[in-house]
Coordinates of C-alpha atoms in Angstrom, one line a residue:
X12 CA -53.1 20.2 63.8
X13 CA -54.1 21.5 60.4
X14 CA -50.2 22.6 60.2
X15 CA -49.1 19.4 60.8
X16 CA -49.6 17.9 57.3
X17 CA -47.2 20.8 56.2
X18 CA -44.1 20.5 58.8
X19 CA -43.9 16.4 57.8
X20 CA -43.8 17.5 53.8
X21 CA -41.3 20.0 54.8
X22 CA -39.3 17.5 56.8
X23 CA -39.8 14.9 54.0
X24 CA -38.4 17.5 51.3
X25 CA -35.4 18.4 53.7
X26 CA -34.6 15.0 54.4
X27 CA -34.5 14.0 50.3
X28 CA -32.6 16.8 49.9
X29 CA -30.2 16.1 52.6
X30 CA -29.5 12.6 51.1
X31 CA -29.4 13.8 47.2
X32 CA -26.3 15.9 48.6
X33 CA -24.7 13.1 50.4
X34 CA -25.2 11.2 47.5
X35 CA -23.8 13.6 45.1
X36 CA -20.4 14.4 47.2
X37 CA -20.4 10.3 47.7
X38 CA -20.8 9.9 44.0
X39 CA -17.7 12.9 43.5
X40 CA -15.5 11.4 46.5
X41 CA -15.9 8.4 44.4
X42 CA -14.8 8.9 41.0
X43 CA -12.0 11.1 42.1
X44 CA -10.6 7.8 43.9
X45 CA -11.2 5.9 40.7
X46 CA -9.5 8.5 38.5
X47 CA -6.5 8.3 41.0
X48 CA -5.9 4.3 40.3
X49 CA -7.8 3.9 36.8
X50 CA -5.9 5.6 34.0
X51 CA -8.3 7.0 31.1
X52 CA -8.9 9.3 28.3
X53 CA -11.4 10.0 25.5
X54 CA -9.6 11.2 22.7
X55 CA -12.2 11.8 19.3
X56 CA -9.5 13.0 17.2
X57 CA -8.8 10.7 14.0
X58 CA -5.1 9.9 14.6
X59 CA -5.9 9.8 18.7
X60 CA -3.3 12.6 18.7
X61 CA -4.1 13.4 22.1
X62 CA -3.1 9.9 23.6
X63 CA -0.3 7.4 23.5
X64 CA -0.2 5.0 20.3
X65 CA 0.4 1.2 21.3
X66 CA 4.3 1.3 20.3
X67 CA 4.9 4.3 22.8
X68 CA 3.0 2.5 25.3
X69 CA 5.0 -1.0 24.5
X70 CA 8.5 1.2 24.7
X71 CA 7.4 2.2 28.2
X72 CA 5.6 -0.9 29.3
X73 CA 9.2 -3.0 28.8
X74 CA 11.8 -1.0 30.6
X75 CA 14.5 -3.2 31.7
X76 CA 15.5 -0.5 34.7
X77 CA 14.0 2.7 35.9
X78 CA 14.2 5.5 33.6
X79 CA 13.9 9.0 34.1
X80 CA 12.7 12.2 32.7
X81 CA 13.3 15.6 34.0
X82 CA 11.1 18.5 32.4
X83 CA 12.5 21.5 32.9
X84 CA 9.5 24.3 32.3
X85 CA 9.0 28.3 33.0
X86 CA 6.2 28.9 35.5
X87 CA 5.5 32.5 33.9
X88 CA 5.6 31.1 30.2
X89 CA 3.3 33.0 27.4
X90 CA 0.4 31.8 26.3
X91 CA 1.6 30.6 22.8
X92 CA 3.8 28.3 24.9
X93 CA 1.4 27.4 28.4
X94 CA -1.4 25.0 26.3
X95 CA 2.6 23.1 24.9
X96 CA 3.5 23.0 28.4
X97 CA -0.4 21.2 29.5
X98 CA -0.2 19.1 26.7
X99 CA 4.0 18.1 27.6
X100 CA 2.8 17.1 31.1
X101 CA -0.2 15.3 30.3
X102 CA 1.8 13.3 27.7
X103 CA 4.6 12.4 30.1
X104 CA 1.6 11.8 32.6
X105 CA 0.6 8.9 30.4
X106 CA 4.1 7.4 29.8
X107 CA 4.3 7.1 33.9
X108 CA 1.1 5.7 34.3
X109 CA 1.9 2.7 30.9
X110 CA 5.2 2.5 32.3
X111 CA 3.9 0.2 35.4
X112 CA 6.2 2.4 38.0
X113 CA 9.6 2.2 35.7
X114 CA 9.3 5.8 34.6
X115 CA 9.6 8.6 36.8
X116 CA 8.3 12.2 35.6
X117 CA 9.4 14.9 37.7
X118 CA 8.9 18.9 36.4
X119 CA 11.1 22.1 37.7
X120 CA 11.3 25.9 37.1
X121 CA 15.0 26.7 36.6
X122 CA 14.6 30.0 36.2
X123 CA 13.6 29.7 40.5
X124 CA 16.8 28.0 41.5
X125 CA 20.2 28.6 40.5
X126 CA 20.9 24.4 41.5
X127 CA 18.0 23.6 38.7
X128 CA 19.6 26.0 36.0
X129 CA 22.9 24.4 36.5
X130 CA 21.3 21.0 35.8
X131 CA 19.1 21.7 32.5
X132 CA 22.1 23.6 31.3
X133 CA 24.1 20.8 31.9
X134 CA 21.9 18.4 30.1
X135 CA 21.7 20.4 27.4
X136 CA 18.4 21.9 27.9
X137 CA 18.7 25.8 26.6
X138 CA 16.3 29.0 27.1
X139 CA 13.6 29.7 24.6
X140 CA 14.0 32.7 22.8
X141 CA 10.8 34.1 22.1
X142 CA 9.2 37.5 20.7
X143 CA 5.8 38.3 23.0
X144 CA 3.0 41.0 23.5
X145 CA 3.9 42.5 27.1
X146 CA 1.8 45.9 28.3
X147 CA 1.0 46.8 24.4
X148 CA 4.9 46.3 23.5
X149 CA 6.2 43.2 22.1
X150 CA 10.0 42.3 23.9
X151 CA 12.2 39.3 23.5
X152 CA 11.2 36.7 26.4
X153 CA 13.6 33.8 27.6
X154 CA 11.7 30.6 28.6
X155 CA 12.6 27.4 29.3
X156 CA 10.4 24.2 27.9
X157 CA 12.3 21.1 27.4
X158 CA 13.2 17.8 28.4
X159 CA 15.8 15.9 29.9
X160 CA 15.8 12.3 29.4
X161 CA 18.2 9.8 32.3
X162 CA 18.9 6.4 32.0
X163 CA 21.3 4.2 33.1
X164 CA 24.3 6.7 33.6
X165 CA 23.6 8.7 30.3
X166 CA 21.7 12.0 30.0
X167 CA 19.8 13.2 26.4
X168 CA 17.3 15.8 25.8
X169 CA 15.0 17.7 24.1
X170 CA 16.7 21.2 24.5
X171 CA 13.4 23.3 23.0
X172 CA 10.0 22.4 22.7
X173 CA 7.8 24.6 20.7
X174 CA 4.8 22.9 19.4
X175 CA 2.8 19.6 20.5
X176 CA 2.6 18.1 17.1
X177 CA 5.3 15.3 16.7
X178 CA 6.2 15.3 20.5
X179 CA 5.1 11.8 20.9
X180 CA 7.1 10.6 18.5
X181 CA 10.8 12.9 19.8
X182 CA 9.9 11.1 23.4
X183 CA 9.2 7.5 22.1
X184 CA 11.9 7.1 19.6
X185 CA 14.1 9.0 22.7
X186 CA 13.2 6.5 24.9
X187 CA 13.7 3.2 22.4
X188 CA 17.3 4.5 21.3
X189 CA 18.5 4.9 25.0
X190 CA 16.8 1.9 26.4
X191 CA 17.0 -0.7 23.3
X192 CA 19.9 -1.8 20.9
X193 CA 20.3 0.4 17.7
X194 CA 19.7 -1.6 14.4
X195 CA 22.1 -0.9 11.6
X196 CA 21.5 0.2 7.5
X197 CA 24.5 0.8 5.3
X198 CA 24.1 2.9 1.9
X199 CA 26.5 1.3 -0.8
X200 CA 28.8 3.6 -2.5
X201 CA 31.6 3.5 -5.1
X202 CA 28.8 4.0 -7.8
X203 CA 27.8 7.4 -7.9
X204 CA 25.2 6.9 -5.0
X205 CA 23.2 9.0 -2.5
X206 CA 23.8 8.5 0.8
X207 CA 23.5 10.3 3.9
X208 CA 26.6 12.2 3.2
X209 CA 25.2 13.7 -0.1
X210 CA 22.5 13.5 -1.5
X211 CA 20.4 12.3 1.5
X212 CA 21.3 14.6 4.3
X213 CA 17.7 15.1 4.8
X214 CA 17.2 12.2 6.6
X215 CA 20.4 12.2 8.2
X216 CA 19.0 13.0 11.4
X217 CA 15.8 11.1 11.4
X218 CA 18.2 7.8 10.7
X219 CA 20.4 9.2 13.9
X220 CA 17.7 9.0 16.1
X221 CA 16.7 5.7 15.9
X222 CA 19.5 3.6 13.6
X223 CA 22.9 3.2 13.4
X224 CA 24.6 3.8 9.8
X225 CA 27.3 3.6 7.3
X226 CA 28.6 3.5 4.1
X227 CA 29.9 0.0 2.5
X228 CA 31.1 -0.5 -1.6
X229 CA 29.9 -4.6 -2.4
X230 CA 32.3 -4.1 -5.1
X231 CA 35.4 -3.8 -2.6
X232 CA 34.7 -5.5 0.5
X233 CA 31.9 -7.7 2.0
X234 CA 29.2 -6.0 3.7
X235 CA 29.8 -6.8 7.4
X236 CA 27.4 -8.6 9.5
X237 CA 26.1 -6.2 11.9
X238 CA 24.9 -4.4 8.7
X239 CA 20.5 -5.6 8.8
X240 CA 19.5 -3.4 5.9
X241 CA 21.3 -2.1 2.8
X242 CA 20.0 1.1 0.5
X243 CA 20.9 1.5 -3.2
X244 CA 20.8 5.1 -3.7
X245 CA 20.5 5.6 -7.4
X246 CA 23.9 4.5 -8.8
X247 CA 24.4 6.6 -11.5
X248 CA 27.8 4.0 -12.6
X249 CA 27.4 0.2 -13.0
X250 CA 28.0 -2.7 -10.0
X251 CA 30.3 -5.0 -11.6
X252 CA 29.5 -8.6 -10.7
X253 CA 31.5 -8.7 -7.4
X254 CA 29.2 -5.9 -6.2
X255 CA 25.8 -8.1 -7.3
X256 CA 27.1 -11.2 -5.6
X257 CA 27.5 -9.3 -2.3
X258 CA 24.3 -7.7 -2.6
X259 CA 22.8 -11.1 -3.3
X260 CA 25.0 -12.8 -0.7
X261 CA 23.6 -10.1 1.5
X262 CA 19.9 -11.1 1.0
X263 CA 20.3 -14.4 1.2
X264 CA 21.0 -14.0 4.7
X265 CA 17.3 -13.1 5.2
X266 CA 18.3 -9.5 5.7
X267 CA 16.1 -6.4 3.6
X268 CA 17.7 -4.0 0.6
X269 CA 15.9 -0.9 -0.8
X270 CA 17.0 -0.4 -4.7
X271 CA 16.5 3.5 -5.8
X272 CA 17.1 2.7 -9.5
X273 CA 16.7 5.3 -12.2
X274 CA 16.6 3.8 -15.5
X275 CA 17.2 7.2 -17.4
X276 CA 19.0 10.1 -16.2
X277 CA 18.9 13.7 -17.3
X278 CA 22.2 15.8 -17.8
X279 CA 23.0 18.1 -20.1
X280 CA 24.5 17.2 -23.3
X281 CA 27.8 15.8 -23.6
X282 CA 30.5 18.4 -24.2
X283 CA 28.5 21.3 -23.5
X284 CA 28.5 23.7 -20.7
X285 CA 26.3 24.4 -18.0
X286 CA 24.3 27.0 -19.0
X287 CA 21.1 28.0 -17.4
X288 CA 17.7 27.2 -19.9
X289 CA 19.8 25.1 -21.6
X290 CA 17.8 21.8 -22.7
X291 CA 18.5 18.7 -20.6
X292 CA 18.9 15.6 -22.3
X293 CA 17.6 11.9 -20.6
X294 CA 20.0 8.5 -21.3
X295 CA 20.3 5.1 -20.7
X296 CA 21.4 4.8 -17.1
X297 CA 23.1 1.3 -16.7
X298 CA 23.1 0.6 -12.9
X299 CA 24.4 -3.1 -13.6
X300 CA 21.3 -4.0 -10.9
X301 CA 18.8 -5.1 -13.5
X302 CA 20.7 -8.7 -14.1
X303 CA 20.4 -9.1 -10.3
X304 CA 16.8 -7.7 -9.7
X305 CA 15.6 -9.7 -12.3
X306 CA 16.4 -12.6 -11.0
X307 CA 14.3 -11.8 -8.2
X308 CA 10.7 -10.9 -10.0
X309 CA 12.0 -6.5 -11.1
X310 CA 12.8 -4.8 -14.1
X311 CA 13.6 -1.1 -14.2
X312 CA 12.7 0.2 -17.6
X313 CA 15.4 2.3 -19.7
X314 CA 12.3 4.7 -19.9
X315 CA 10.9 8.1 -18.3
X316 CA 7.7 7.7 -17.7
X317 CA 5.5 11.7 -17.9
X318 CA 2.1 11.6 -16.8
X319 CA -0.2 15.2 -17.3
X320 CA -1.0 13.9 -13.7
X321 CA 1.6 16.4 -12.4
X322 CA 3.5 18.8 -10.3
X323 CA 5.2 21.8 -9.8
X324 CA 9.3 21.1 -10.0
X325 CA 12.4 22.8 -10.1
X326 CA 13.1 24.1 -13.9
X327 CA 15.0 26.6 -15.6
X328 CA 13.2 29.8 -17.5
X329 CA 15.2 32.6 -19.0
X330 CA 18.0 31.7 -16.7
X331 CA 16.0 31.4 -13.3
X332 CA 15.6 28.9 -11.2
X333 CA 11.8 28.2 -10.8
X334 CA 8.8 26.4 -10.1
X335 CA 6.6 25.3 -12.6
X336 CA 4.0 22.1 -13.7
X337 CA 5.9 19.0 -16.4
X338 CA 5.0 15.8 -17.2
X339 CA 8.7 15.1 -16.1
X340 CA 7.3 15.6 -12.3
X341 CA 5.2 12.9 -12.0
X342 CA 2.4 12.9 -9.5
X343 CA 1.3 9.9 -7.8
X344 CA -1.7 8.6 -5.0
X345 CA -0.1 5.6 -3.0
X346 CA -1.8 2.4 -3.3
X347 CA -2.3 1.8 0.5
X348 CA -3.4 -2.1 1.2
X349 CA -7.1 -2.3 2.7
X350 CA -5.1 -3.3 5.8
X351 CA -2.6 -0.6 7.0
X352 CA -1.0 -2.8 9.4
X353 CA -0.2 -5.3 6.4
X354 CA 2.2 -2.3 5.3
X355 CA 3.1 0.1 7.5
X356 CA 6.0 1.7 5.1
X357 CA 2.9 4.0 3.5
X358 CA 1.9 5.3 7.1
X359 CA 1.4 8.9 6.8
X360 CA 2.0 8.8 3.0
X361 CA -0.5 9.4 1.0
X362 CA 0.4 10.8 -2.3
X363 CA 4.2 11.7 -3.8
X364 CA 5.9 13.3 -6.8
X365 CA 8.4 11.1 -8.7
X366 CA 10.9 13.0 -10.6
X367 CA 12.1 11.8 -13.6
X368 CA 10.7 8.4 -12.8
X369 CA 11.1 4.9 -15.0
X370 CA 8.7 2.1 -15.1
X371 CA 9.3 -1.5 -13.2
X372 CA 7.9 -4.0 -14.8
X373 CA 7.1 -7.7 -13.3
X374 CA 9.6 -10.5 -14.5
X375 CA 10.7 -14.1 -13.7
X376 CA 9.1 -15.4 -10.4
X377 CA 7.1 -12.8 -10.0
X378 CA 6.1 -12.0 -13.7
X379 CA 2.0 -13.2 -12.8
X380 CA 2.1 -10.5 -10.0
X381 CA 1.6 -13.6 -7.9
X382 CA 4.3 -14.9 -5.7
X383 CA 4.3 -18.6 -5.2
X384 CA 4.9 -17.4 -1.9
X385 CA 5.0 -14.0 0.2
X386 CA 3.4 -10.9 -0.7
X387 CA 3.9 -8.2 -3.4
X388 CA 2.5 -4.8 -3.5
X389 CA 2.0 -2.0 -6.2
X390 CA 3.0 0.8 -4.0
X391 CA 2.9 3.8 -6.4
X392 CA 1.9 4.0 -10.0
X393 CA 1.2 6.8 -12.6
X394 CA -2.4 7.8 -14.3
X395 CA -4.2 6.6 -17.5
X396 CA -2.6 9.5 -18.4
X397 CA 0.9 8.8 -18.7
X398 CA 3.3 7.6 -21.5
X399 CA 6.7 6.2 -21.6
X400 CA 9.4 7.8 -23.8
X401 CA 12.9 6.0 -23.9
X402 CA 16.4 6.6 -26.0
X403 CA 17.7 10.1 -26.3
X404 CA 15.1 12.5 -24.6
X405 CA 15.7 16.5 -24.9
X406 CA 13.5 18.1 -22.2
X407 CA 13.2 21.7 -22.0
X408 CA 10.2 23.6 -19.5
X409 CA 9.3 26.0 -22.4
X410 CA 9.2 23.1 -25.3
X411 CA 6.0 20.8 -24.8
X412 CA 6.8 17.1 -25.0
X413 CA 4.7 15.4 -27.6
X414 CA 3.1 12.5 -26.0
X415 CA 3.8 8.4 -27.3
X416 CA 1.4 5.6 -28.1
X417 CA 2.8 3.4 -24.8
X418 CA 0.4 4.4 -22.4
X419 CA 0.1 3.7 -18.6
X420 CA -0.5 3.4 -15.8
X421 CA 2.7 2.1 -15.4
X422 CA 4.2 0.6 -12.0
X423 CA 6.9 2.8 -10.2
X424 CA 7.4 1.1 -7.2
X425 CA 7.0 -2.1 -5.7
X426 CA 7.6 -3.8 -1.9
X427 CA 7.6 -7.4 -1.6
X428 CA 8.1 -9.8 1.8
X429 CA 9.2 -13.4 1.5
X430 CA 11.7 -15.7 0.4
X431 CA 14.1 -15.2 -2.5
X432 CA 15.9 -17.3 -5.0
X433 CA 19.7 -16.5 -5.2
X434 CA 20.7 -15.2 -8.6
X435 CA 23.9 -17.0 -8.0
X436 CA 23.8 -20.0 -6.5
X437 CA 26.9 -22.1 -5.2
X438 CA 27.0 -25.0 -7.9
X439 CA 26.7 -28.2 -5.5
X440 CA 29.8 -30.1 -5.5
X441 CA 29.3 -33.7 -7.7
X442 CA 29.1 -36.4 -4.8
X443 CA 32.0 -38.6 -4.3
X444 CA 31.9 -42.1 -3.7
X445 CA 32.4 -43.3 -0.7
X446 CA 33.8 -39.7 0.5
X447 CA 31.4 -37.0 2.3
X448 CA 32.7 -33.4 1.0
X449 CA 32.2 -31.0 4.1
X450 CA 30.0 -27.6 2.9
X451 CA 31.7 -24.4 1.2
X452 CA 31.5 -21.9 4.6
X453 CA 31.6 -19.3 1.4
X454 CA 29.0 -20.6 -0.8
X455 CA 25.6 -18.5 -1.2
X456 CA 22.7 -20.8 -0.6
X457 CA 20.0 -21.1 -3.0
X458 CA 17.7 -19.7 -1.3
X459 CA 17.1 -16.7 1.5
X460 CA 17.7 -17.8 5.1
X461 CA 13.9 -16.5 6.2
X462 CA 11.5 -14.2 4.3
X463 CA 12.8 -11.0 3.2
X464 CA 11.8 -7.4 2.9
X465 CA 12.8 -5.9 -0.8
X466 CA 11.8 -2.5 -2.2
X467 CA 12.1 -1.5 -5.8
X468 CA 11.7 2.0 -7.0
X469 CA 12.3 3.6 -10.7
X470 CA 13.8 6.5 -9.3
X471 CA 16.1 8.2 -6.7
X472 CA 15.0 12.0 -6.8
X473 CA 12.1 12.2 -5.1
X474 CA 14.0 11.5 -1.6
X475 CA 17.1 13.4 -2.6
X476 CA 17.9 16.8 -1.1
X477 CA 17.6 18.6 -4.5
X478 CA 13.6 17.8 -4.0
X479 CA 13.0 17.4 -0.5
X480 CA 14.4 20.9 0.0
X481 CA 11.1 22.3 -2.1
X482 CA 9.1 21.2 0.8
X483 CA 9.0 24.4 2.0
X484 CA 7.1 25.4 -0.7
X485 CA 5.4 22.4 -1.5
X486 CA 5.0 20.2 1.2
X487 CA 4.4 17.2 -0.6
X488 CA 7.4 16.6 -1.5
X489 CA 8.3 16.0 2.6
X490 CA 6.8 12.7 1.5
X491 CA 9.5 11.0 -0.5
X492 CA 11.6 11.5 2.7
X493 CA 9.0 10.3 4.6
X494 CA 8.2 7.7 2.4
X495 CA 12.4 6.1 2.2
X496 CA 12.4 6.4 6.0
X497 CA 9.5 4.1 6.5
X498 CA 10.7 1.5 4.0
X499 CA 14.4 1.7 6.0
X500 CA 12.3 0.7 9.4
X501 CA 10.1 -1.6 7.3
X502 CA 13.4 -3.4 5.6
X503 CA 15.1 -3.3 9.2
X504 CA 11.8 -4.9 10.7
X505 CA 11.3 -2.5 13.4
X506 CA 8.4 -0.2 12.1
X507 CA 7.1 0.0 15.6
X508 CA 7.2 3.8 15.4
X509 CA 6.3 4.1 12.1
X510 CA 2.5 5.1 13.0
X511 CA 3.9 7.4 15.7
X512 CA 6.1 8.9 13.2
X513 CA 2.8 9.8 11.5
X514 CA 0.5 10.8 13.9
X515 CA -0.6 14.3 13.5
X516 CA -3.7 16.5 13.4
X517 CA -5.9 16.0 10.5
X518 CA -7.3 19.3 8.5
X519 CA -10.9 19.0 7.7
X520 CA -11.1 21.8 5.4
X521 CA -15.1 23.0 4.2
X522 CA -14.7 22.4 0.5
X523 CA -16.8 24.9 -2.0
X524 CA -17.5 24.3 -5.4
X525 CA -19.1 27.7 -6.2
X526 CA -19.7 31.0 -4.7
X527 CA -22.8 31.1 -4.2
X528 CA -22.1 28.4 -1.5
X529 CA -19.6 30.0 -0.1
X530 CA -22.0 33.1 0.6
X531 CA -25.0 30.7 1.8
X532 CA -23.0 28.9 4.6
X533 CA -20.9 32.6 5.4
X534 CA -24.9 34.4 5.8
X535 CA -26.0 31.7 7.3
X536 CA -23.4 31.8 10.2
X537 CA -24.2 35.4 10.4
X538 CA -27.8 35.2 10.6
X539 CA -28.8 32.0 10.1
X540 CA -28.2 30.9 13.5
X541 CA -29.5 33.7 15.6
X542 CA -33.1 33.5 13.7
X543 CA -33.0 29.8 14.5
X544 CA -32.1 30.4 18.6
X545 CA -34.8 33.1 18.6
X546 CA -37.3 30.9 16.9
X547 CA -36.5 28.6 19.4
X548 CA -37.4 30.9 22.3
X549 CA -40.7 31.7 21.0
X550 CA -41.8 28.3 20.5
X551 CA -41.0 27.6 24.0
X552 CA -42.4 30.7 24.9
X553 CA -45.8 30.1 22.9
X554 CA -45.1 26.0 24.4
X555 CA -45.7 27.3 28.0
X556 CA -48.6 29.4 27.6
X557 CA -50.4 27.5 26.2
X558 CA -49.8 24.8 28.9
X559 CA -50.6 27.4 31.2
X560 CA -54.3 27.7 29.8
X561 CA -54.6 24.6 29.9
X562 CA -55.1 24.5 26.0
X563 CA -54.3 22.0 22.9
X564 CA -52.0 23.3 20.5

C-alpha cells in the first residue's frame, strides 16, 4: 500500500506528459496547415527588401490571363550563387501566392536534361560563367541561374542572375511591360539636345524596359498624340516660336514635359583649339524656352551658380584627365516632402551633384511660391554657401574663382502638378450677330485639359553620359540618372515602380569621431564581452548557492 501513493504520481506524470506531446505535435500539425493556405513574412529590414512592395504585388494581383515563369537553375551551383538561387525562389514564391492562381512558377535543372537545355537556350537564358574554389584550386564553373518569363505567345527573360539586390524590380517591371500597354516619352531634337541617342544612352535601357520612345523636333512637325511625356534635353540652340507653341500646344493637352535648361554653358574660347588645361570659358546659353517657361511660374537664370558645398568632377591638370573638388560641381541634399508618396520622383535619391548649374527663379503665376492651385516643390537647391557669377566666366581647376556678393541658396530645380495657363492662347473669335462661329479644331485652349506634371531644372549635365559614367568612381553621380528616370515615370504618371526601382539594402555604417573610440568599441569586442558572459556565470553560480543554503543574499 505504502507504494501506492508513488505508482498514481507516476501514472499522473506519464499521463501529463503523454498529453503535453499530443499537444505539441497538434500545435506543429497545425501551423504547418496554416502556413500552407496563409501567406506571411516578417521582414525587419528598412526598405522590406526581403518582401514584395505593393506595386509588384498590384502587377501580379491584375493579370488579365495566366502568366508564366520558368526558372531555369543549377542544382550543384557554388555557394556565392546558392543563397541568389533561395532568395530567386522565395521571391517568385511570393509573386504566385499575390497572384491569386494567375502566375505559375515552375523551376528546372538544364544541365539534367538535354529537352530543358534546348528550352532555356531557346529563351535566351545562357550559362553563368563563373571563377570558384574547387579541392584548393580555383577553375572556371558554368551554371545556369536565370529566368524565363511566358505570356500570351511571347517569351523574355532574365538570361543571368548574379545578385538579389534589384531582382524585384527586373521581375516587376518584366511582368508590367509584357502584360500592360507601354507609355510613350519623346526627347525633342533639332536644337543641340541630349537624347537617348547621345548624350543619354545611360538610361537608354532603363526607358526600354518599361517605356516606349522617340525623338520629335516641335519646330518641324507636331508632336504626335501617342506621345504622353516630352524631355527637353539641354538645347544648347534656340526653339523658334513654332517650336514653343508645340511645346505649349503639347501641355495643354494635360500631358507632362521635363525642361533640362542650362542657362550658361562652358566651351572653350571662340577660335581657339582644343587643348588640354586650357581655361574653359561660361556664356549666355539662349535656349529660346525662358519666354515660354515664364509664362508658366520658371525662370532659368543666365548664371552659374558655385557653391564650396562640392564635389569631385572631371577637370583637366597638366594635360590629364582627372578628378578633383570646384565650386563648378555643385553638391546638393534633395528636399524630399515630409510625405514621400506626395513625390515619388526623389525615391531613392537623396543627394546629387549639379554640374555647371544655373539658378531658377519663381516668376508670374507662381512668383509667391504659391500656386493658386496645384502643388510646387523646391526639389534641389545649393548651400548658404554659394554665389552666382553670370557674363563671361573663365574657369580653370588650378585658378581659384573669387567668390561674388549674390549669395544663395539658390533654387535649381523645381516640380510642379496642376493646371497651366497657355502662353499662347487662341484669341476668341469677336461674336457675330445672329451667326454662331463653329470652334478652331486648331486653336490651343487657354488653359491645360487636366492638371499637369512639369519639371524645371538649371542644368542638363548631371544626367548626361559625360557624368553618369564617373559613377564608377563616385557613385553619386548614379543619382542624376536615377533622379531624370523618376521624373520621366512621374511626368508619364505611372510611378508605380518607382519605390521598387529603389528598394535596396541600407548600410548602417558605425560612425567614429576619434580613435580613441575606435579602440574602445574594437577592445571591447575582444574582451569586453567575454568578461561580461563570465561574470554572468558566476553570478548565477553564487545565485544558486546561495539558494541552496537556504540564505539571503
Amino acid at each position: 500500500m505504502a507504494n501506492e501513493p508513488s505508482e498514481v504520481k507516476k501514472r499522473v506524470s506519464a499521463s501529463n506528459a503523454l498529453m503535453y506531446s499530443v499537444l505539441v505535435v497538434g500545435i506543429v500539425v497545425v501551423v504547418n496547415l496554416l502556413g500552407t493556405r496563409v501567406f506571411g513574412r516578417l521582414d525587419l529590414t528598412e526598405n522590406k527588401v526581403y518582401t514584395l512592395s505593393p506595386a509588384s504585388k498590384d502587377v501580379v494581383r491584375n493579370l488579365a490571363d495566366y502568366f508564366t515563369i520558368k526558372a531555369y537553375i543549377s542544382k550543384d551551383l557554388p555557394p556565392e550563387l546558392a543563397n541568389v538561387s533561395r532568395y530567386v525562389r522565395d521571391l517568385l514564391d511570393e509573386y504566385r501566392t499575390y497572384s491569386k492562381g494567375k502566375l505559375r512558377f515552375e523551376a528546372a535543372d538544364p544541365s539534367a536534361d538535354k529537352k530543358v537545355e534546348d528550352e532555356a537556350t531557346a529563351c535566351k537564358v545562357q550559362k553563368l560563367q563563373i571563377q570558384v574554389l574547387r579541392s584548393q584550386k580555383f577553375e572556371v564553373g558554368a551554371y545556369y541561374l536565370g529566368l524565363c518569363f511566358q505570356y500570351a505567345g511571347q517569351s523574355e527573360a532574365i538570361p543571368e542572375i548574379t545578385q538579389s539586390e534589384g531582382l524585384e524590380y527586373q521581375v516587376s517591371s518584366q511582368i508590367k511591360r509584357m502584360t500592360q500597354k507601354k507609355r510613350k516619352v519623346a526627347f525633342t531634337n533639332g536644337h543641340s539636345e541630349l537624347d537617348l541617342n547621345q548624350g543619354f544612352q545611360a538610361l537608354k535601357h532603363a526607358v526600354a524596359q518599361e517605356y516606349d520612345s522617340t525623338s520629335v523636333n516641335p519646330s518641324q512637325a507636331p508632336i504626335p498624340d501617342d506621345v504622353d511625356a516630352l524631355v527637353v534635353g539641354g538645347p544648347k540652340a534656340a526653339f523658334d516660336d513654332k517650336g514653343r507653341r508645340e511645346i505649349d500646344k503639347f501641355l495643354m493637352k494635360g500631358k507632362g514635359a521635363i525642361f533640362l535648361v542650362d542657362g550658361m554653358v562652358m566651351s572653350t574660347p571662340r577660335g581657339s583649339a582644343e587643348i588640354p588645361g586650357m581655361p574653359k570659358v561660361g556664356q549666355a546659353n539662349d535656349s529660346g524656352l525662358n519666354e515660354l517657361l515664364s509664362a508658366y511660374g520658371f525662370k532659368v537664370g543666365d548664371d552659374f551658380v558655385l557653391d564650396r558645398q562640392n564635389a569631385p568632377g572631371p577637370v583637366d591638370l597638366g594635360g590629364r584627365r582627372m578628378l578633383a573638388n570646384a565650386p563648378v560641381f555643385v553638391g546638393v541634399e534633395v528636399n524630399e516632402p515630409k510625405d514621400p508618396k506626395e513625390l515619388t520622383l526623389l525615391g531613392g535619391v537623396k543627394a546629387l551633384i549639379f554640374p555647371y548649374p544655373s539658378s531658377v527663379g519663381l516668376v508670374g503665376p507662381l512668383k509667391d511660391g504659391k500656386p493658386a492651385q496645384g502643388k510646387l516643390w523646391t526639389l534641389a537647391s545649393s548651400s548658404p554657401t554659394s554665389w552666382k557669377v553670370s557674363g563671361f566666366f573663365f574657369f580653370s581647376p588650378n585658378t581659384k574663382v573669387e567668390e561674388t556678393k549674390e549669395k544663395g541658396p539658390f533654387a535649381l530645380a523645381y516640380a510642379f502638378q496642376g493646371p497651366l495657363k497657355s502662353a499662347f492662347p487662341s484669341a476668341a473669335p469677336a461674336p457675330a450677330t445672329g451667326m454662331s462661329t463653329p470652334p478652331d479644331p486648331n486653336a490651343t485652349p487657354s488653359e491645360s485639359a487636366k492638371p499637369v506634371r512639369v519639371m524645371v531644372v538649371g542644368d542638363s549635365d548631371f544626367a548626361s553620359d559625360e557624368f553618369v559614367q564617373i559613377a564608377r568612381y563616385l557613385p553619386i553621380y548614379q543619382n542624376g540618372a536615377q533622379l531624370l528616370f523618376n521624373a520621366i515615370s512621374w511626368t508619364l504618371e505611372d510611378e508605380a515602380l518607382t519605390p521598387v526601382r529603389a528598394k535596396m539594402i541600407t548600410a548602417r555604417p558605425i560612425r567614429m569621431e576619434s580613435d580613441q573610440k575606435v579602440a574602445l568599441i574594437k577592445w571591447g569586442n575582444i574582451f569586453g564581452l567575454p568578461i561580461a558572459f563570465c561574470a554572468l556565470g558566476i553570478l548565477r553560480w553564487r545565485v544558486r548557492r546561495v539558494t541552496r543554503l537556504g540564505q539571503k543574499l
